[in-house]
mmCIF file of C-alpha atoms in Angstrom:
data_model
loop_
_atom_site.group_PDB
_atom_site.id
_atom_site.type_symbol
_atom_site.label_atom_id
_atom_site.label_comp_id
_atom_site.label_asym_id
_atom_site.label_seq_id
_atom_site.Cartn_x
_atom_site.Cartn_y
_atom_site.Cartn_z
ATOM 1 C CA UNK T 1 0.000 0.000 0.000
ATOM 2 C CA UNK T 2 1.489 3.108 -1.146
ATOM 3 C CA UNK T 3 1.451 5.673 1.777
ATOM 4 C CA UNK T 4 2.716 9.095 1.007
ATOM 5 C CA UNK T 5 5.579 11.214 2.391
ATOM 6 C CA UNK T 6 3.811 14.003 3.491
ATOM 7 C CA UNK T 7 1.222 12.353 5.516
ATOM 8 C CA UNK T 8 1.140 13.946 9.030
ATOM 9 C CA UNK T 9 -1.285 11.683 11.185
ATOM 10 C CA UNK T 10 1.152 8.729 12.434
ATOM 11 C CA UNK T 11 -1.955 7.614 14.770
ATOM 12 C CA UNK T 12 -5.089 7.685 15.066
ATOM 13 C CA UNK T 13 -7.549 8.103 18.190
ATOM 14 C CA UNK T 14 -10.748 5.195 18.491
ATOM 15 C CA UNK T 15 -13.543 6.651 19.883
ATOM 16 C CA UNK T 16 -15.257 3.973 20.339
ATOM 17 C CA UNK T 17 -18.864 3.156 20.294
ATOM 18 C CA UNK T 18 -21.146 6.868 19.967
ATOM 19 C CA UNK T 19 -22.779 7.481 23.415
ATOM 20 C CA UNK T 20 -21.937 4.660 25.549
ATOM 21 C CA UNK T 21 -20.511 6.569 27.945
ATOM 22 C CA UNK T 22 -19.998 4.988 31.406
ATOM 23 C CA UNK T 23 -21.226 1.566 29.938
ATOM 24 C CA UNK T 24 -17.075 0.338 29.193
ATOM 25 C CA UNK T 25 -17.305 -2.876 31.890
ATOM 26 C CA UNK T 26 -20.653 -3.933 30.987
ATOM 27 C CA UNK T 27 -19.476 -3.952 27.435
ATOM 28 C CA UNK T 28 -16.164 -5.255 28.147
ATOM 29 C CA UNK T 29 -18.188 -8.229 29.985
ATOM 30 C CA UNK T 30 -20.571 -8.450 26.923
ATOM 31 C CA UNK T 31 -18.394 -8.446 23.978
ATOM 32 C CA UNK T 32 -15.704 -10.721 25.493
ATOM 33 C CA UNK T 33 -18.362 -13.256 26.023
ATOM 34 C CA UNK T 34 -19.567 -13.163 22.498
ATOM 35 C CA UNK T 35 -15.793 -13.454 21.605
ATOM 36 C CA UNK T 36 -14.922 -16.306 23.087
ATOM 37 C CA UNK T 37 -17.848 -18.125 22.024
ATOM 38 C CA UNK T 38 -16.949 -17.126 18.711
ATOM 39 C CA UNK T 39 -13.702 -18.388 18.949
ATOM 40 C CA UNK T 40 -14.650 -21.883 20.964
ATOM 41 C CA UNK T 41 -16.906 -22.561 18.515
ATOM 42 C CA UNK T 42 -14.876 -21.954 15.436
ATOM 43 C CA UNK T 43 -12.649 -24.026 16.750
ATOM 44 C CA UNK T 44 -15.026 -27.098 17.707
ATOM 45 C CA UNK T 45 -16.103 -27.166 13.714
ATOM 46 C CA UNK T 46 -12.911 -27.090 12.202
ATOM 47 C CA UNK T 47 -11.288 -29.691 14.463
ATOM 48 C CA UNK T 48 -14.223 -31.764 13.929
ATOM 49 C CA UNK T 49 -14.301 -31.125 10.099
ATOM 50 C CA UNK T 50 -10.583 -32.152 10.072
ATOM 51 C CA UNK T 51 -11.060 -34.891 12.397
ATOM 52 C CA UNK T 52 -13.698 -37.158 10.941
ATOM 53 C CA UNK T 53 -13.010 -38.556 7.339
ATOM 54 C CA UNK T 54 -16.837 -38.424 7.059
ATOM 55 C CA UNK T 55 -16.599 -34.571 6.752
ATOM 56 C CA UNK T 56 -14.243 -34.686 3.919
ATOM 57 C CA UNK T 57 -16.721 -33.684 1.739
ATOM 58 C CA UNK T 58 -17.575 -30.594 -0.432
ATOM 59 C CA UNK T 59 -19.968 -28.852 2.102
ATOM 60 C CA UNK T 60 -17.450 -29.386 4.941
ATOM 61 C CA UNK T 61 -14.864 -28.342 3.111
ATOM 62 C CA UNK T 62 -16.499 -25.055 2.489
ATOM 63 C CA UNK T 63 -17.708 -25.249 6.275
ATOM 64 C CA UNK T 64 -14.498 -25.058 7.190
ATOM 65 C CA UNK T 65 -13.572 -22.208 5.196
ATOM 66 C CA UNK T 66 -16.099 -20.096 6.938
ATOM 67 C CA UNK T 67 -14.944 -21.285 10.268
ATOM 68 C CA UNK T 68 -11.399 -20.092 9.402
ATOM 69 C CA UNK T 69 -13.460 -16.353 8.357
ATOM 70 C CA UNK T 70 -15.650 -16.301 11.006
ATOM 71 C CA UNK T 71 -12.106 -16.655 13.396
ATOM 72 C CA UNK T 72 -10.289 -14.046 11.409
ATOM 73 C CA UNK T 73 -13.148 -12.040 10.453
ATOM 74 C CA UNK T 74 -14.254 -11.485 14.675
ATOM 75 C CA UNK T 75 -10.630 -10.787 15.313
ATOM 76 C CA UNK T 76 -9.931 -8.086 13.374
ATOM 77 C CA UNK T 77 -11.909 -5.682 15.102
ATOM 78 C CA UNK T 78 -12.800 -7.562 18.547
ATOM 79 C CA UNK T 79 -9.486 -7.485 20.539
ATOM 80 C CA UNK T 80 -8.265 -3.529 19.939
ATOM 81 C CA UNK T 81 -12.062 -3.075 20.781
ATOM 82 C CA UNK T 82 -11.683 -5.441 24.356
ATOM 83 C CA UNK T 83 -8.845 -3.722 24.860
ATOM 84 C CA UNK T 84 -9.799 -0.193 25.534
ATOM 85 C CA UNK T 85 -12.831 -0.910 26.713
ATOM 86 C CA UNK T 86 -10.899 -2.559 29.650
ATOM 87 C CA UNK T 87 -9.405 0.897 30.168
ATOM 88 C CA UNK T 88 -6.018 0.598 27.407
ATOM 89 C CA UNK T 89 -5.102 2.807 24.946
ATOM 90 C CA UNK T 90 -7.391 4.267 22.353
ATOM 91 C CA UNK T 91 -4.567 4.759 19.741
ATOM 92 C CA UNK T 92 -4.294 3.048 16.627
ATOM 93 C CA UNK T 93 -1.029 3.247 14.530
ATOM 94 C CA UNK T 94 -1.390 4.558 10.487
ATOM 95 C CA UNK T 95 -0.175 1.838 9.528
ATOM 96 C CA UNK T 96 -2.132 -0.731 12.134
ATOM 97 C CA UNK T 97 -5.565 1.004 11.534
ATOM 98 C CA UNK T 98 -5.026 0.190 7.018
ATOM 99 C CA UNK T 99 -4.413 -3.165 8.074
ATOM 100 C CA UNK T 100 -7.328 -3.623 10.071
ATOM 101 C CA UNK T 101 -9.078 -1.659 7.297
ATOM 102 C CA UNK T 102 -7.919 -4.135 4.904
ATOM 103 C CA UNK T 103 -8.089 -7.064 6.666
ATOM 104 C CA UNK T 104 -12.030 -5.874 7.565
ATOM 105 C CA UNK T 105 -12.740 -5.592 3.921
ATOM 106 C CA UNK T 106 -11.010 -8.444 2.848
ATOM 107 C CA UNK T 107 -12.840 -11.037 5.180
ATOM 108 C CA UNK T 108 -16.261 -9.163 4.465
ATOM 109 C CA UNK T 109 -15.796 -9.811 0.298
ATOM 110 C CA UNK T 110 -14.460 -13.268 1.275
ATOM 111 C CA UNK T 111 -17.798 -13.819 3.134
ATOM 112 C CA UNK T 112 -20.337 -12.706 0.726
ATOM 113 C CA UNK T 113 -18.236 -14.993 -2.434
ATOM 114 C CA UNK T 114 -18.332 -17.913 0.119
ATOM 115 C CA UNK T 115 -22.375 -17.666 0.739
ATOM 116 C CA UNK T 116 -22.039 -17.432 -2.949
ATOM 117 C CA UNK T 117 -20.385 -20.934 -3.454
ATOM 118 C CA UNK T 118 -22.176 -22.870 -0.809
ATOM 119 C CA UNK T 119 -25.509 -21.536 -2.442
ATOM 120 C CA UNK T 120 -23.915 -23.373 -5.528
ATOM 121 C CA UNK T 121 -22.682 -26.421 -3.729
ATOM 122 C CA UNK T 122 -26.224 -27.206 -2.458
ATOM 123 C CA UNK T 123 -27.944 -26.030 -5.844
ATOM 124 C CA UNK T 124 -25.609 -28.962 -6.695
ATOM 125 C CA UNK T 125 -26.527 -31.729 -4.405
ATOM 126 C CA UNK T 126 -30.175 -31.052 -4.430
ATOM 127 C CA UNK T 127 -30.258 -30.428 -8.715
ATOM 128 C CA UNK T 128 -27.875 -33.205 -9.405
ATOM 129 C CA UNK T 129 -27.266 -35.833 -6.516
ATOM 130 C CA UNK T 130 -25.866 -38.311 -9.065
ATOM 131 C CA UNK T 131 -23.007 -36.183 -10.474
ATOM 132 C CA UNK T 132 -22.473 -34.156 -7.064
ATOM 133 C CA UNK T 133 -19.208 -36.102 -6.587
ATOM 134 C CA UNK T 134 -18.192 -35.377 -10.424
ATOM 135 C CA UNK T 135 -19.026 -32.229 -10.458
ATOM 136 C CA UNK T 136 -17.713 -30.826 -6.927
ATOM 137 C CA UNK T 137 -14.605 -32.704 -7.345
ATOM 138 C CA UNK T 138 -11.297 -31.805 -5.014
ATOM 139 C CA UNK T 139 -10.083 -29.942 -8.010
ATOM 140 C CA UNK T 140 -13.120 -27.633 -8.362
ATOM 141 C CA UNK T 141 -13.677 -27.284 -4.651
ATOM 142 C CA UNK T 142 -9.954 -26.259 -4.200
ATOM 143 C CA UNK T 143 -10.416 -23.279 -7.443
ATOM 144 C CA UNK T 144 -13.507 -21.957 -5.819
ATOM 145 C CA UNK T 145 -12.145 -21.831 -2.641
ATOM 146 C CA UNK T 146 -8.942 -20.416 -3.869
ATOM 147 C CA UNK T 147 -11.239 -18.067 -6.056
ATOM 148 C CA UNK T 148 -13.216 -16.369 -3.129
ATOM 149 C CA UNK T 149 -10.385 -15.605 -1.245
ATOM 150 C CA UNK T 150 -8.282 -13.958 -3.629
ATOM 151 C CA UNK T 151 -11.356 -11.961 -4.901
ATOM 152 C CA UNK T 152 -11.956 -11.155 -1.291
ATOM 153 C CA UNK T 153 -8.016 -10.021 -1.597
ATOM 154 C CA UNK T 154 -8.274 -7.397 -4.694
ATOM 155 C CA UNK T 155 -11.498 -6.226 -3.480
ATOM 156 C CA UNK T 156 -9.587 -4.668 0.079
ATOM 157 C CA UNK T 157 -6.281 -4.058 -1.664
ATOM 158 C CA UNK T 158 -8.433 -1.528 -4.154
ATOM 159 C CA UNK T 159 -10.654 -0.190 -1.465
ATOM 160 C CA UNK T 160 -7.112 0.210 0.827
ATOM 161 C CA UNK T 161 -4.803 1.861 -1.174
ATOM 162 C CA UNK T 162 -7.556 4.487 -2.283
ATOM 163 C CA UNK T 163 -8.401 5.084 1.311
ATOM 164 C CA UNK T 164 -4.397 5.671 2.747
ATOM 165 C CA UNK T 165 -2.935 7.296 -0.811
ATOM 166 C CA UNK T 166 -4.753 9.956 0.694
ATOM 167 C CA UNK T 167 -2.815 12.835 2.932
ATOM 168 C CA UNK T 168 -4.569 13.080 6.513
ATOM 169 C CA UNK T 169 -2.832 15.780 7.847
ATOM 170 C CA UNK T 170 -5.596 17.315 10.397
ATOM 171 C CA UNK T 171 -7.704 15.933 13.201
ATOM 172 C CA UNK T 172 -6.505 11.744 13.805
ATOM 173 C CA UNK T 173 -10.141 11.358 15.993
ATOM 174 C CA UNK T 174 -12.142 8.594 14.832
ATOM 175 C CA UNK T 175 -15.528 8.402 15.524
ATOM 176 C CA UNK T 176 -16.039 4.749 15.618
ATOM 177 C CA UNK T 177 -14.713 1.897 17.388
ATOM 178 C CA UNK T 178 -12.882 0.750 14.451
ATOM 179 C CA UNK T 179 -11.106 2.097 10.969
ATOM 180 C CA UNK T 180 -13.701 1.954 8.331
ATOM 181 C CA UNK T 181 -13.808 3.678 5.251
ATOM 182 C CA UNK T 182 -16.910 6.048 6.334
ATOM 183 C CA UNK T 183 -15.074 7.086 10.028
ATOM 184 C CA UNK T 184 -11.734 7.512 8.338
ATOM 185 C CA UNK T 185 -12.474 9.334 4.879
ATOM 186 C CA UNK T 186 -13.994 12.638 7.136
ATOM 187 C CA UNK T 187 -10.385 12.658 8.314
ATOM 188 C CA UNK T 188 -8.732 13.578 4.875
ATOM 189 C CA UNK T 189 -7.213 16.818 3.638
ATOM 190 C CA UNK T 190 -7.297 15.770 -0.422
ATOM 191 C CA UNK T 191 -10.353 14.808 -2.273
ATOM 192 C CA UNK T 192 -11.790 11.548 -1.279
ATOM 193 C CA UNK T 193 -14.813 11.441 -3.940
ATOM 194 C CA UNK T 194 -13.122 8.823 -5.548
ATOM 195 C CA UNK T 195 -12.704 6.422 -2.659
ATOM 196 C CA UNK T 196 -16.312 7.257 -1.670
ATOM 197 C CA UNK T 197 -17.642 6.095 -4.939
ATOM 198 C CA UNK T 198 -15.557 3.173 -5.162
ATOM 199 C CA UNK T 199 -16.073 2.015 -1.629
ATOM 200 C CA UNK T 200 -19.554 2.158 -2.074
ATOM 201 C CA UNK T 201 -19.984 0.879 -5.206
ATOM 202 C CA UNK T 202 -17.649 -1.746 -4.737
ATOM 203 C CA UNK T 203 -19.619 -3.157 -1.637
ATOM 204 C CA UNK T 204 -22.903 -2.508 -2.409
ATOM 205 C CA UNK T 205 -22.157 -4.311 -6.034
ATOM 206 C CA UNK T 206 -20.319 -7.138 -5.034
ATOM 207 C CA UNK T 207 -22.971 -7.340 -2.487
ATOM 208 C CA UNK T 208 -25.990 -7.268 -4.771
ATOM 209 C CA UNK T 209 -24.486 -9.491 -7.306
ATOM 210 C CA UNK T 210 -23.426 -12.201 -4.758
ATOM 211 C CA UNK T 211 -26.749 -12.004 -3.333
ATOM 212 C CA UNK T 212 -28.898 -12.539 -6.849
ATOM 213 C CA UNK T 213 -26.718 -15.629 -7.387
ATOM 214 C CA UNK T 214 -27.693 -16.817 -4.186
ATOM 215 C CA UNK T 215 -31.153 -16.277 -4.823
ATOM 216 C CA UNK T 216 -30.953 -17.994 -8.669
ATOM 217 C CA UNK T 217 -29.721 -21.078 -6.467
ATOM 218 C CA UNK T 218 -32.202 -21.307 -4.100
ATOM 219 C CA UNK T 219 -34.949 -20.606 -6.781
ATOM 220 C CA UNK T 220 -33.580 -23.483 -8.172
ATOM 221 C CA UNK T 221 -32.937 -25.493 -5.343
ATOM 222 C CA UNK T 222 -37.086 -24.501 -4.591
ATOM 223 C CA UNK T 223 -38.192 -26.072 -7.733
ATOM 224 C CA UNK T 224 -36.500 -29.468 -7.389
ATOM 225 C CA UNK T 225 -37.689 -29.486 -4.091
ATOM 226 C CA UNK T 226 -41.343 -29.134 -5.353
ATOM 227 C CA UNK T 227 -40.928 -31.782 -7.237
ATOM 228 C CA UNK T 228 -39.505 -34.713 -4.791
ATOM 229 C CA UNK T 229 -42.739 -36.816 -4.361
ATOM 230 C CA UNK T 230 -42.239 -37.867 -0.683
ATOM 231 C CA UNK T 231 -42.656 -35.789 2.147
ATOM 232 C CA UNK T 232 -39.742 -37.231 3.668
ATOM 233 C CA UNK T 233 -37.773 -36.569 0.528
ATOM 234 C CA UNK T 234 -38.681 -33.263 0.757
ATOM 235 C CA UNK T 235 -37.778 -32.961 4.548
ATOM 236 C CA UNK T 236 -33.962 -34.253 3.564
ATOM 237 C CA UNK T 237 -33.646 -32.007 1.062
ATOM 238 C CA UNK T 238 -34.549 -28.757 2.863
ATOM 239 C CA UNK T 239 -32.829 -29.351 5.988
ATOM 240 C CA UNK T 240 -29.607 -29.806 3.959
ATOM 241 C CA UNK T 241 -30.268 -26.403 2.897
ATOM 242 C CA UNK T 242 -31.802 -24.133 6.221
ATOM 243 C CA UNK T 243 -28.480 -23.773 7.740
ATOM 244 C CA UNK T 244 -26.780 -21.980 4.973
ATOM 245 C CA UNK T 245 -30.615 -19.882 4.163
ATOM 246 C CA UNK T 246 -30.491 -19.113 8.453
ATOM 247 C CA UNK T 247 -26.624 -18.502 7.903
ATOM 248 C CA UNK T 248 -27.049 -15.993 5.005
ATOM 249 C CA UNK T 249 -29.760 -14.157 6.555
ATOM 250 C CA UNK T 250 -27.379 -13.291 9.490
ATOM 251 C CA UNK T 251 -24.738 -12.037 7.005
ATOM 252 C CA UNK T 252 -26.703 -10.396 5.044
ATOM 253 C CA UNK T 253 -28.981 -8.033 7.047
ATOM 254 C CA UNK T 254 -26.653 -5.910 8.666
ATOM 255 C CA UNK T 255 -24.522 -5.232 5.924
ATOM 256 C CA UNK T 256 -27.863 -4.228 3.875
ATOM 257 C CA UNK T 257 -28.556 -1.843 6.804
ATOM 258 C CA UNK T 258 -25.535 -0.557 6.955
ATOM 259 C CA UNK T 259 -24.700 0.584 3.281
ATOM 260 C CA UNK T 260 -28.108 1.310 2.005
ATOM 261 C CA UNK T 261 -28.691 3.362 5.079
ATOM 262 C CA UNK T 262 -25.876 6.184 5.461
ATOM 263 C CA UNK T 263 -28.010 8.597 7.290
ATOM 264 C CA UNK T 264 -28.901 6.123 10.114
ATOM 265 C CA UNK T 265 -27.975 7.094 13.622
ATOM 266 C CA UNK T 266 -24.230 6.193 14.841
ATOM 267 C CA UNK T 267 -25.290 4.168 17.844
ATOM 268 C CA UNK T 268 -27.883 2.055 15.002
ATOM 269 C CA UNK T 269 -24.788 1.982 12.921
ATOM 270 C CA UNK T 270 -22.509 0.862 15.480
ATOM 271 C CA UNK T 271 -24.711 -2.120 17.057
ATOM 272 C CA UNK T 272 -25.708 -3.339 13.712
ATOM 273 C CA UNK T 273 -22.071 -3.119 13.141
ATOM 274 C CA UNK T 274 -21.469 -5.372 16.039
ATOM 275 C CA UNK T 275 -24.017 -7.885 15.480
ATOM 276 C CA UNK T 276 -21.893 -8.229 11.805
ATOM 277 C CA UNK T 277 -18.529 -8.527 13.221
ATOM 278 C CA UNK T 278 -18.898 -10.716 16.549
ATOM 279 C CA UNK T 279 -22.478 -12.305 16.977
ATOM 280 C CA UNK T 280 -23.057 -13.473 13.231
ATOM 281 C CA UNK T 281 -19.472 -15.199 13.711
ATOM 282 C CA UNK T 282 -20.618 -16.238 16.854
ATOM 283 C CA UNK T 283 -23.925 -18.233 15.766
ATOM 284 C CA UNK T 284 -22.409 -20.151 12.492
ATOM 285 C CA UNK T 285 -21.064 -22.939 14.397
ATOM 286 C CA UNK T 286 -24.474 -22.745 16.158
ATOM 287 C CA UNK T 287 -26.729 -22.962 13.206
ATOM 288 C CA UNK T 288 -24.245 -25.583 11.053
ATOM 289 C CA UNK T 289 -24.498 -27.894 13.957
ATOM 290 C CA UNK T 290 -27.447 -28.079 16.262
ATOM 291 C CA UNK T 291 -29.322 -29.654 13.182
ATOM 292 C CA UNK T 292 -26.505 -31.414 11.995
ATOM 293 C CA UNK T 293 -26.647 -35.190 12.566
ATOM 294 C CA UNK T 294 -22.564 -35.186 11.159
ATOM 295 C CA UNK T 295 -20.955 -32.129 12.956
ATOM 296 C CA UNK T 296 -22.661 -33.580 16.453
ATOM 297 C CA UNK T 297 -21.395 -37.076 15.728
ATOM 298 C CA UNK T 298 -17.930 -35.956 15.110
ATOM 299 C CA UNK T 299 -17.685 -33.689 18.237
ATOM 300 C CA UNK T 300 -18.778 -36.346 20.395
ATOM 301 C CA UNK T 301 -16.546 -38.391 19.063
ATOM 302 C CA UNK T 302 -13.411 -36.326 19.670
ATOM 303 C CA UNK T 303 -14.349 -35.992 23.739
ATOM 304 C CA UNK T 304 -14.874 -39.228 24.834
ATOM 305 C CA UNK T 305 -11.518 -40.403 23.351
ATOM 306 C CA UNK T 306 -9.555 -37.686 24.900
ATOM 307 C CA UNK T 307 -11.511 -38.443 28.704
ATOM 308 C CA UNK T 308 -10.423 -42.054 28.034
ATOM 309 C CA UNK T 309 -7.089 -41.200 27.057
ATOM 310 C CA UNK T 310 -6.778 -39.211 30.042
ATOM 311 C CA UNK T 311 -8.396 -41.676 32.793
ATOM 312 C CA UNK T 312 -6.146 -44.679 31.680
#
């Protein structure tokens, strides 16, 4: 990221959450909760996922790839937040707040192209059970998953470098509890019109076009479902899919809110926000495995051999 000679601000000032005032401990208490959880049960699904050969399939495999976002994803903003609500530092370093900038952005695209190829890998299974296998070989599986993350990649490099080419040479106050592109662009001396536009267009297109493939899956996915003459056919086939539907809802919503509502208040801003960046992490490994015979089978599989292991 090319960051120019004459920029002045070497740190930046956090704010924090608008008008929480006096509220730091029982946020502190609050947050870290949903943190940990987040990162407990990350954890569980990936260890599971790599632990049981019969989760070595296409799903999993992208299961696990959202486990590994969800982790990174929660901790790019969730510790520097922890930490000054415990009473640390506010201050952010230039260079520190365009990586979590970057890494923010980079996780977010990741996300939405992930949601995009899970909506495809059940469109698969349910549309063509007998070529699943064939069709979402390793090869594939490893290009789309490849794919999404370097997407995810150019998206934030782009969105980056626009945002810290810039010279911010006045206030270094940030009005949020993180650096975004809408609480750091106010900061800049030059002409930020051009990151604006891009930022926003960038998202909000990515967004909508990751979205309408979603939707042309599960349209599909609808229609063969319609068509399965048993009821308990039908049953199968749906709950393969109401994770990922429950999933993308969660996902979805608050970054909707967020970037098709500008002019929304910065406390609504900031807990939507929140509910995008620790509880939606937080209640993935919830919703992949309460209903999910596999994921439950391999967990308790992984316990009881470790208590024997240890009693003997």
């Amino acid at each position: 990221i090319n960051m120019r000679n004459h920029t002045m601000v070497t740190e930046f000032i956090l704010l924090g959450i608008p008008e929480t005032e006096g509220l730091e401990i029982v946020l502190f208490s609050l947050f870290s909760s949903l943190y940990l959880c987040t990162l407990l049960g990350n954890v569980l699904i990936l260890t599971a996922i790599i632990s049981s050969s019969l989760l070595h399939t296409p799903m999993y495999f992208f299961l696990g790839n959202l486990s590994m976002f969800d982790l990174g994803f929660s901790s790019t903003t969730g510790p520097k937040m922890l930490s000054y609500l415990s009473g640390q530092s506010q201050g952010i370093s230039f260079q520190g707040c365009a990586a979590q900038l970057f890494f923010y952005h980079f996780l977010g695209c990741t996300e939405c192209f992930l949601y995009t190829v899970m909506a495809y890998d059940r469109f698969v299974a349910i549309c063509y059970p007998l070529r699943y296998m064939v069709i979402m070989n390793h090869r594939v599986c490893s290009f789309l998953a490849t794919g999404t993350w370097m997407g995810g990649c150019i998206h934030a490099f782009i969105l980056t470098s626009l945002t810290f080419q810039l010279s911010y040479c006045g206030s270094n106050k940030v009005g949020y509890y993180f650096c975004d592109i809408p609480a750091i662009l106010p900061l800049a001396c030059g002409d930020t019109s051009l990151a604006q536009r891009v930022g926003f267009t960038n998202v909000g297109l990515l967004s909508l076009i990751c979205f309408s493939l979603i939707l042309v899956s599960y349209t599909r996915i609808g229609i063969a479902i319609s068509k399965i003459h048993s009821a308990e056919g039908r049953k199968r086939a749906f709950s393969t899919c109401s994770a990922h539907i429950a999933a993308i809802l969660c996902a979805y919503g608050p970054v909707i809110i967020i970037y098709l509502q500008p002019d929304s208040s910065a406390l609504v801003g900031a807990i939507i926000q929140i509910l995008n960046n620790l509880v939606t992490p937080m209640l993935n490994p919830l919703i992949y495995s309460l209903r999910n015979k596999d994921v439950k089978s391999a967990l308790r599989n992984i316990f009881p051999k470790r208590g024997l292991h240890s009693g003997e």
